[in-house]
């Protein structure tokens, strides 16, 4: 029992140090936005999460999460549990992403702060500048940097809901481009690294149009990872499985490392 107690005490003390560092502004912030596959439904079946957290998505004293009440706490899955409150949340890509960065170089990345903002079932038209979701994301992002932290990137996984209507699918590319431009402008970060995910699934028949828009969007410091072919949960075949979310997090990490960002300078 003693070694277990010592390990647990060390984890608590380490986490307290990291939260103190966050308060001092020593934190690298990533915004997680979009809809359900960013929020995370890994392990959720019949409105129940199985509770399984793979090692790649486990808690780490150097990974923090901004809560709904704008407090930094130790990050743990489900990251969006107090954000995407109308749905049952499970494992998403965020923890795998952060752990992957830290495995690459823990000294370089220091403390990683995740800012969950994704809401399941949302269209990109609901993320327009001035809308509730966009403004909430901005409030959370600005609160996260209040103590001097630096926003290092936006992780974006959205579009399943825009496959239902042909009009929405055909408007997706322009709306997506406008969203990325507005986010960078409002955060005063014109070259903010943006890592988006091309759809693995959709709620409607126009998935190919939305995917074409995602893969065809070109901006400096924008990278796209393709989730096509990743494993989907039965029976709805809409949400990524837990193993797929782990793989996606690693893909997002690899893509971020290919951008021009403050951490690489």
Short mmCIF file of C-alpha atoms in Angstrom, two decimals:
data_model
loop_
_atom_site.label_atom_id
_atom_site.label_comp_id
_atom_site.label_asym_id
_atom_site.label_seq_id
_atom_site.Cartn_x
_atom_site.Cartn_y
_atom_site.Cartn_z
CA UNK A 1 0.00 0.00 0.00
CA UNK A 2 2.86 2.39 0.77
CA UNK A 3 4.22 2.60 -2.82
CA UNK A 4 0.70 3.24 -4.10
CA UNK A 5 0.20 5.99 -1.52
CA UNK A 6 3.54 7.57 -2.43
CA UNK A 7 2.67 7.49 -6.16
CA UNK A 8 -0.73 9.05 -5.53
CA UNK A 9 0.77 11.75 -3.33
CA UNK A 10 3.41 12.49 -5.95
CA UNK A 11 0.72 12.83 -8.62
CA UNK A 12 -1.22 15.30 -6.46
CA UNK A 13 1.86 17.35 -5.68
CA UNK A 14 2.99 17.34 -9.32
CA UNK A 15 -0.44 18.46 -10.48
CA UNK A 16 -0.48 21.24 -7.90
CA UNK A 17 2.85 22.49 -9.26
CA UNK A 18 1.55 22.43 -12.82
CA UNK A 19 -1.61 24.34 -11.89
CA UNK A 20 0.63 26.87 -10.17
CA UNK A 21 2.66 27.15 -13.35
CA UNK A 22 -0.54 27.71 -15.31
CA UNK A 23 -1.49 30.53 -12.98
CA UNK A 24 1.94 32.01 -13.61
CA UNK A 25 1.35 31.89 -17.35
CA UNK A 26 3.66 28.95 -18.15
CA UNK A 27 1.16 27.05 -20.26
CA UNK A 28 0.69 26.11 -23.89
CA UNK A 29 -2.97 26.30 -24.81
CA UNK A 30 -4.93 24.35 -27.42
CA UNK A 31 -8.58 25.02 -28.28
CA UNK A 32 -10.69 21.94 -29.01
CA UNK A 33 -13.76 22.85 -31.06
CA UNK A 34 -16.33 21.34 -33.41
CA UNK A 35 -18.97 18.72 -32.75
CA UNK A 36 -19.37 15.26 -31.26
CA UNK A 37 -16.25 13.53 -32.57
CA UNK A 38 -14.09 16.30 -31.09
CA UNK A 39 -16.13 16.31 -27.89
CA UNK A 40 -15.64 12.54 -27.78
CA UNK A 41 -18.04 9.61 -27.94
CA UNK A 42 -15.44 6.88 -27.71
CA UNK A 43 -16.85 4.07 -25.59
CA UNK A 44 -20.38 5.51 -25.51
CA UNK A 45 -23.02 2.93 -26.43
CA UNK A 46 -26.75 3.22 -25.69
CA UNK A 47 -26.18 6.56 -23.93
CA UNK A 48 -23.68 5.03 -21.50
CA UNK A 49 -19.92 5.51 -21.42
CA UNK A 50 -18.02 2.31 -20.66
CA UNK A 51 -15.47 4.21 -18.55
CA UNK A 52 -12.44 2.75 -20.31
CA UNK A 53 -9.48 5.13 -20.67
CA UNK A 54 -6.59 3.77 -22.74
CA UNK A 55 -3.03 4.46 -21.55
CA UNK A 56 -2.46 6.99 -24.35
CA UNK A 57 -5.39 9.04 -23.02
CA UNK A 58 -4.56 8.79 -19.34
CA UNK A 59 -4.10 11.75 -17.02
CA UNK A 60 -0.74 13.44 -16.80
CA UNK A 61 0.34 16.10 -14.27
CA UNK A 62 1.47 18.28 -17.18
CA UNK A 63 -1.95 18.32 -18.89
CA UNK A 64 -4.65 20.68 -17.62
CA UNK A 65 -8.24 21.32 -18.69
CA UNK A 66 -10.23 24.54 -18.53
CA UNK A 67 -13.56 23.78 -16.86
CA UNK A 68 -16.92 25.32 -17.66
CA UNK A 69 -16.37 27.80 -14.81
CA UNK A 70 -12.99 28.81 -16.31
CA UNK A 71 -10.77 27.09 -13.76
CA UNK A 72 -7.69 25.03 -14.57
CA UNK A 73 -7.90 21.48 -13.23
CA UNK A 74 -6.03 18.25 -13.96
CA UNK A 75 -7.27 16.97 -17.32
CA UNK A 76 -9.05 13.64 -17.54
CA UNK A 77 -11.44 12.00 -19.95
CA UNK A 78 -14.14 12.85 -20.79
CA UNK A 79 -12.66 16.30 -21.45
CA UNK A 80 -16.01 17.80 -22.51
CA UNK A 81 -18.13 16.44 -19.66
CA UNK A 82 -19.12 19.87 -18.37
CA UNK A 83 -19.20 21.56 -21.80
CA UNK A 84 -21.19 19.25 -24.08
CA UNK A 85 -23.70 18.66 -21.32
CA UNK A 86 -26.72 17.67 -23.43
CA UNK A 87 -24.98 14.46 -24.56
CA UNK A 88 -23.06 11.61 -22.94
CA UNK A 89 -19.36 12.22 -23.49
CA UNK A 90 -16.63 9.62 -23.76
CA UNK A 91 -13.08 9.51 -25.05
CA UNK A 92 -12.05 12.12 -27.63
CA UNK A 93 -8.73 12.95 -29.30
CA UNK A 94 -7.59 15.65 -26.86
CA UNK A 95 -5.75 13.63 -24.22
CA UNK A 96 -4.05 11.42 -26.79
CA UNK A 97 -2.97 14.59 -28.62
CA UNK A 98 -1.52 16.20 -25.49
CA UNK A 99 0.20 13.05 -24.27
CA UNK A 100 1.71 12.56 -27.71
CA UNK A 101 3.18 16.08 -27.66
CA UNK A 102 4.66 15.52 -24.23
CA UNK A 103 6.14 12.18 -25.26
CA UNK A 104 7.86 13.96 -28.15
CA UNK A 105 9.50 16.53 -25.86
CA UNK A 106 8.15 17.19 -22.37
CA UNK A 107 10.63 20.01 -21.73
CA UNK A 108 9.72 21.83 -24.91
CA UNK A 109 5.96 21.58 -24.40
CA UNK A 110 5.96 21.99 -20.60
CA UNK A 111 2.38 22.35 -19.40
CA UNK A 112 -0.34 21.71 -21.98
CA UNK A 113 -3.69 23.39 -21.36
CA UNK A 114 -6.72 22.01 -23.20
CA UNK A 115 -9.73 24.27 -23.71
CA UNK A 116 -12.76 22.12 -24.62
CA UNK A 117 -15.41 23.96 -26.65
CA UNK A 118 -17.01 21.33 -28.90
CA UNK A 119 -20.77 20.75 -28.91
CA UNK A 120 -22.34 17.68 -30.51
CA UNK A 121 -24.81 17.97 -33.35
CA UNK A 122 -23.87 21.50 -34.41
CA UNK A 123 -23.69 22.91 -37.95
CA UNK A 124 -20.88 25.21 -38.99
CA UNK A 125 -23.49 27.99 -39.37
CA UNK A 126 -23.85 27.83 -35.58
CA UNK A 127 -20.15 28.65 -35.23
CA UNK A 128 -20.41 31.95 -37.07
CA UNK A 129 -18.81 35.01 -35.51
CA UNK A 130 -21.34 36.62 -33.16
CA UNK A 131 -23.18 33.36 -32.53
CA UNK A 132 -23.40 31.73 -29.11
CA UNK A 133 -20.92 28.90 -29.80
CA UNK A 134 -18.33 31.17 -31.39
CA UNK A 135 -18.56 33.76 -28.64
CA UNK A 136 -18.38 31.12 -25.92
CA UNK A 137 -15.25 29.71 -27.54
CA UNK A 138 -13.73 33.20 -27.65
CA UNK A 139 -14.57 33.85 -23.98
CA UNK A 140 -13.00 30.57 -22.96
CA UNK A 141 -9.90 31.11 -25.10
CA UNK A 142 -9.34 34.58 -23.70
CA UNK A 143 -9.90 33.40 -20.13
CA UNK A 144 -7.32 30.68 -20.70
CA UNK A 145 -4.63 33.21 -21.63
CA UNK A 146 -5.59 35.70 -18.92
CA UNK A 147 -2.69 34.62 -16.73
CA UNK A 148 -0.17 34.94 -19.56
CA UNK A 149 -0.50 31.61 -21.29
CA UNK A 150 -0.14 31.34 -25.07
CA UNK A 151 -2.63 29.83 -27.51
CA UNK A 152 -0.61 27.48 -29.67
CA UNK A 153 -3.28 25.96 -31.86
CA UNK A 154 -6.89 25.23 -32.75
CA UNK A 155 -8.01 21.61 -33.19
CA UNK A 156 -11.20 21.50 -35.26
CA UNK A 157 -13.38 18.46 -36.03
CA UNK A 158 -16.81 19.34 -37.39
CA UNK A 159 -19.01 18.87 -40.43
CA UNK A 160 -21.07 15.71 -39.89
CA UNK A 161 -24.23 17.79 -39.41
CA UNK A 162 -23.55 19.72 -42.62
CA UNK A 163 -23.87 16.54 -44.70
CA UNK A 164 -27.67 16.46 -44.25
CA UNK A 165 -28.61 19.42 -46.46
CA UNK A 166 -27.24 19.96 -49.96
CA UNK A 167 -27.31 23.72 -49.35
CA UNK A 168 -25.24 23.39 -46.18
CA UNK A 169 -22.78 21.04 -47.87
CA UNK A 170 -22.31 23.37 -50.83
CA UNK A 171 -21.82 26.39 -48.54
CA UNK A 172 -19.41 24.54 -46.28
CA UNK A 173 -16.13 25.59 -47.89
CA UNK A 174 -16.85 29.32 -47.71
CA UNK A 175 -18.18 29.04 -44.18
CA UNK A 176 -15.17 27.02 -43.05
CA UNK A 177 -12.70 29.48 -44.56
CA UNK A 178 -14.54 32.40 -42.95
CA UNK A 179 -14.53 30.66 -39.57
CA UNK A 180 -10.77 30.09 -39.58
CA UNK A 181 -10.08 33.66 -40.72
CA UNK A 182 -12.38 35.12 -38.04
CA UNK A 183 -10.85 33.02 -35.25
CA UNK A 184 -7.36 34.16 -36.12
CA UNK A 185 -8.44 37.78 -36.39
CA UNK A 186 -10.34 37.82 -33.09
CA UNK A 187 -7.49 36.13 -31.22
CA UNK A 188 -4.97 38.50 -32.87
CA UNK A 189 -3.01 35.48 -34.08
CA UNK A 190 -2.88 35.75 -37.89
CA UNK A 191 -0.80 32.58 -38.26
CA UNK A 192 -2.42 30.51 -35.50
CA UNK A 193 -1.83 26.84 -36.34
CA UNK A 194 -5.14 25.19 -37.24
CA UNK A 195 -5.42 21.41 -37.45
CA UNK A 196 -8.72 20.25 -38.90
CA UNK A 197 -10.07 16.74 -39.37
CA UNK A 198 -11.63 15.60 -42.64
CA UNK A 199 -14.76 13.59 -41.92
CA UNK A 200 -14.86 9.86 -41.27
CA UNK A 201 -18.67 9.83 -41.27
CA UNK A 202 -21.70 12.02 -41.71
CA UNK A 203 -25.29 12.39 -40.60
CA UNK A 204 -26.52 12.69 -44.21
CA UNK A 205 -25.79 11.85 -47.83
CA UNK A 206 -23.55 14.78 -48.78
CA UNK A 207 -20.40 13.72 -46.97
CA UNK A 208 -18.30 13.75 -50.13
CA UNK A 209 -19.11 17.42 -50.76
CA UNK A 210 -18.12 18.40 -47.21
CA UNK A 211 -14.96 16.30 -47.33
CA UNK A 212 -13.99 17.91 -50.63
CA UNK A 213 -14.46 21.33 -49.03
CA UNK A 214 -12.31 20.36 -46.04
CA UNK A 215 -9.52 18.85 -48.11
CA UNK A 216 -9.64 21.78 -50.53
CA UNK A 217 -9.39 24.55 -47.94
CA UNK A 218 -5.94 26.14 -48.15
CA UNK A 219 -4.57 28.62 -45.63
CA UNK A 220 -1.07 29.21 -44.34
CA UNK A 221 -0.38 27.13 -41.23
CA UNK A 222 -3.51 25.02 -41.77
CA UNK A 223 -3.08 21.25 -41.73
CA UNK A 224 -5.75 18.63 -42.43
CA UNK A 225 -5.71 15.08 -41.12
CA UNK A 226 -8.04 12.58 -42.76
CA UNK A 227 -10.20 10.38 -40.54
CA UNK A 228 -11.67 8.44 -43.46
CA UNK A 229 -11.53 4.70 -42.82
CA UNK A 230 -11.10 4.99 -39.05
CA UNK A 231 -13.19 2.59 -36.97
CA UNK A 232 -16.73 3.71 -36.14
CA UNK A 233 -18.97 2.58 -33.31
CA UNK A 234 -21.97 0.37 -33.95
CA UNK A 235 -24.83 0.69 -34.45
CA UNK A 236 -24.98 4.30 -35.70
CA UNK A 237 -21.58 4.27 -37.50
CA UNK A 238 -21.20 7.99 -36.83
CA UNK A 239 -18.76 8.29 -33.94
CA UNK A 240 -15.16 7.17 -33.73
CA UNK A 241 -14.32 4.28 -31.43
CA UNK A 242 -11.95 4.77 -28.52
CA UNK A 243 -8.98 3.23 -30.41
CA UNK A 244 -9.74 5.48 -33.37
CA UNK A 245 -9.78 8.54 -31.12
CA UNK A 246 -6.38 7.57 -29.74
CA UNK A 247 -5.01 7.26 -33.27
CA UNK A 248 -6.59 10.57 -34.25
CA UNK A 249 -4.96 12.35 -31.31
CA UNK A 250 -1.57 11.12 -32.47
CA UNK A 251 -2.31 12.26 -36.03
CA UNK A 252 -3.26 15.71 -34.76
CA UNK A 253 -0.04 15.90 -32.75
CA UNK A 254 2.05 14.95 -35.78
CA UNK A 255 0.27 17.52 -37.93
CA UNK A 256 0.75 20.27 -35.33
CA UNK A 257 4.46 19.57 -35.23
CA UNK A 258 4.60 20.24 -38.98
CA UNK A 259 3.24 23.79 -38.61
CA UNK A 260 5.14 27.00 -38.07
CA UNK A 261 4.35 27.84 -34.45
CA UNK A 262 5.87 29.65 -31.48
CA UNK A 263 6.99 26.42 -29.87
CA UNK A 264 9.21 25.57 -32.84
CA UNK A 265 11.08 28.85 -32.81
#
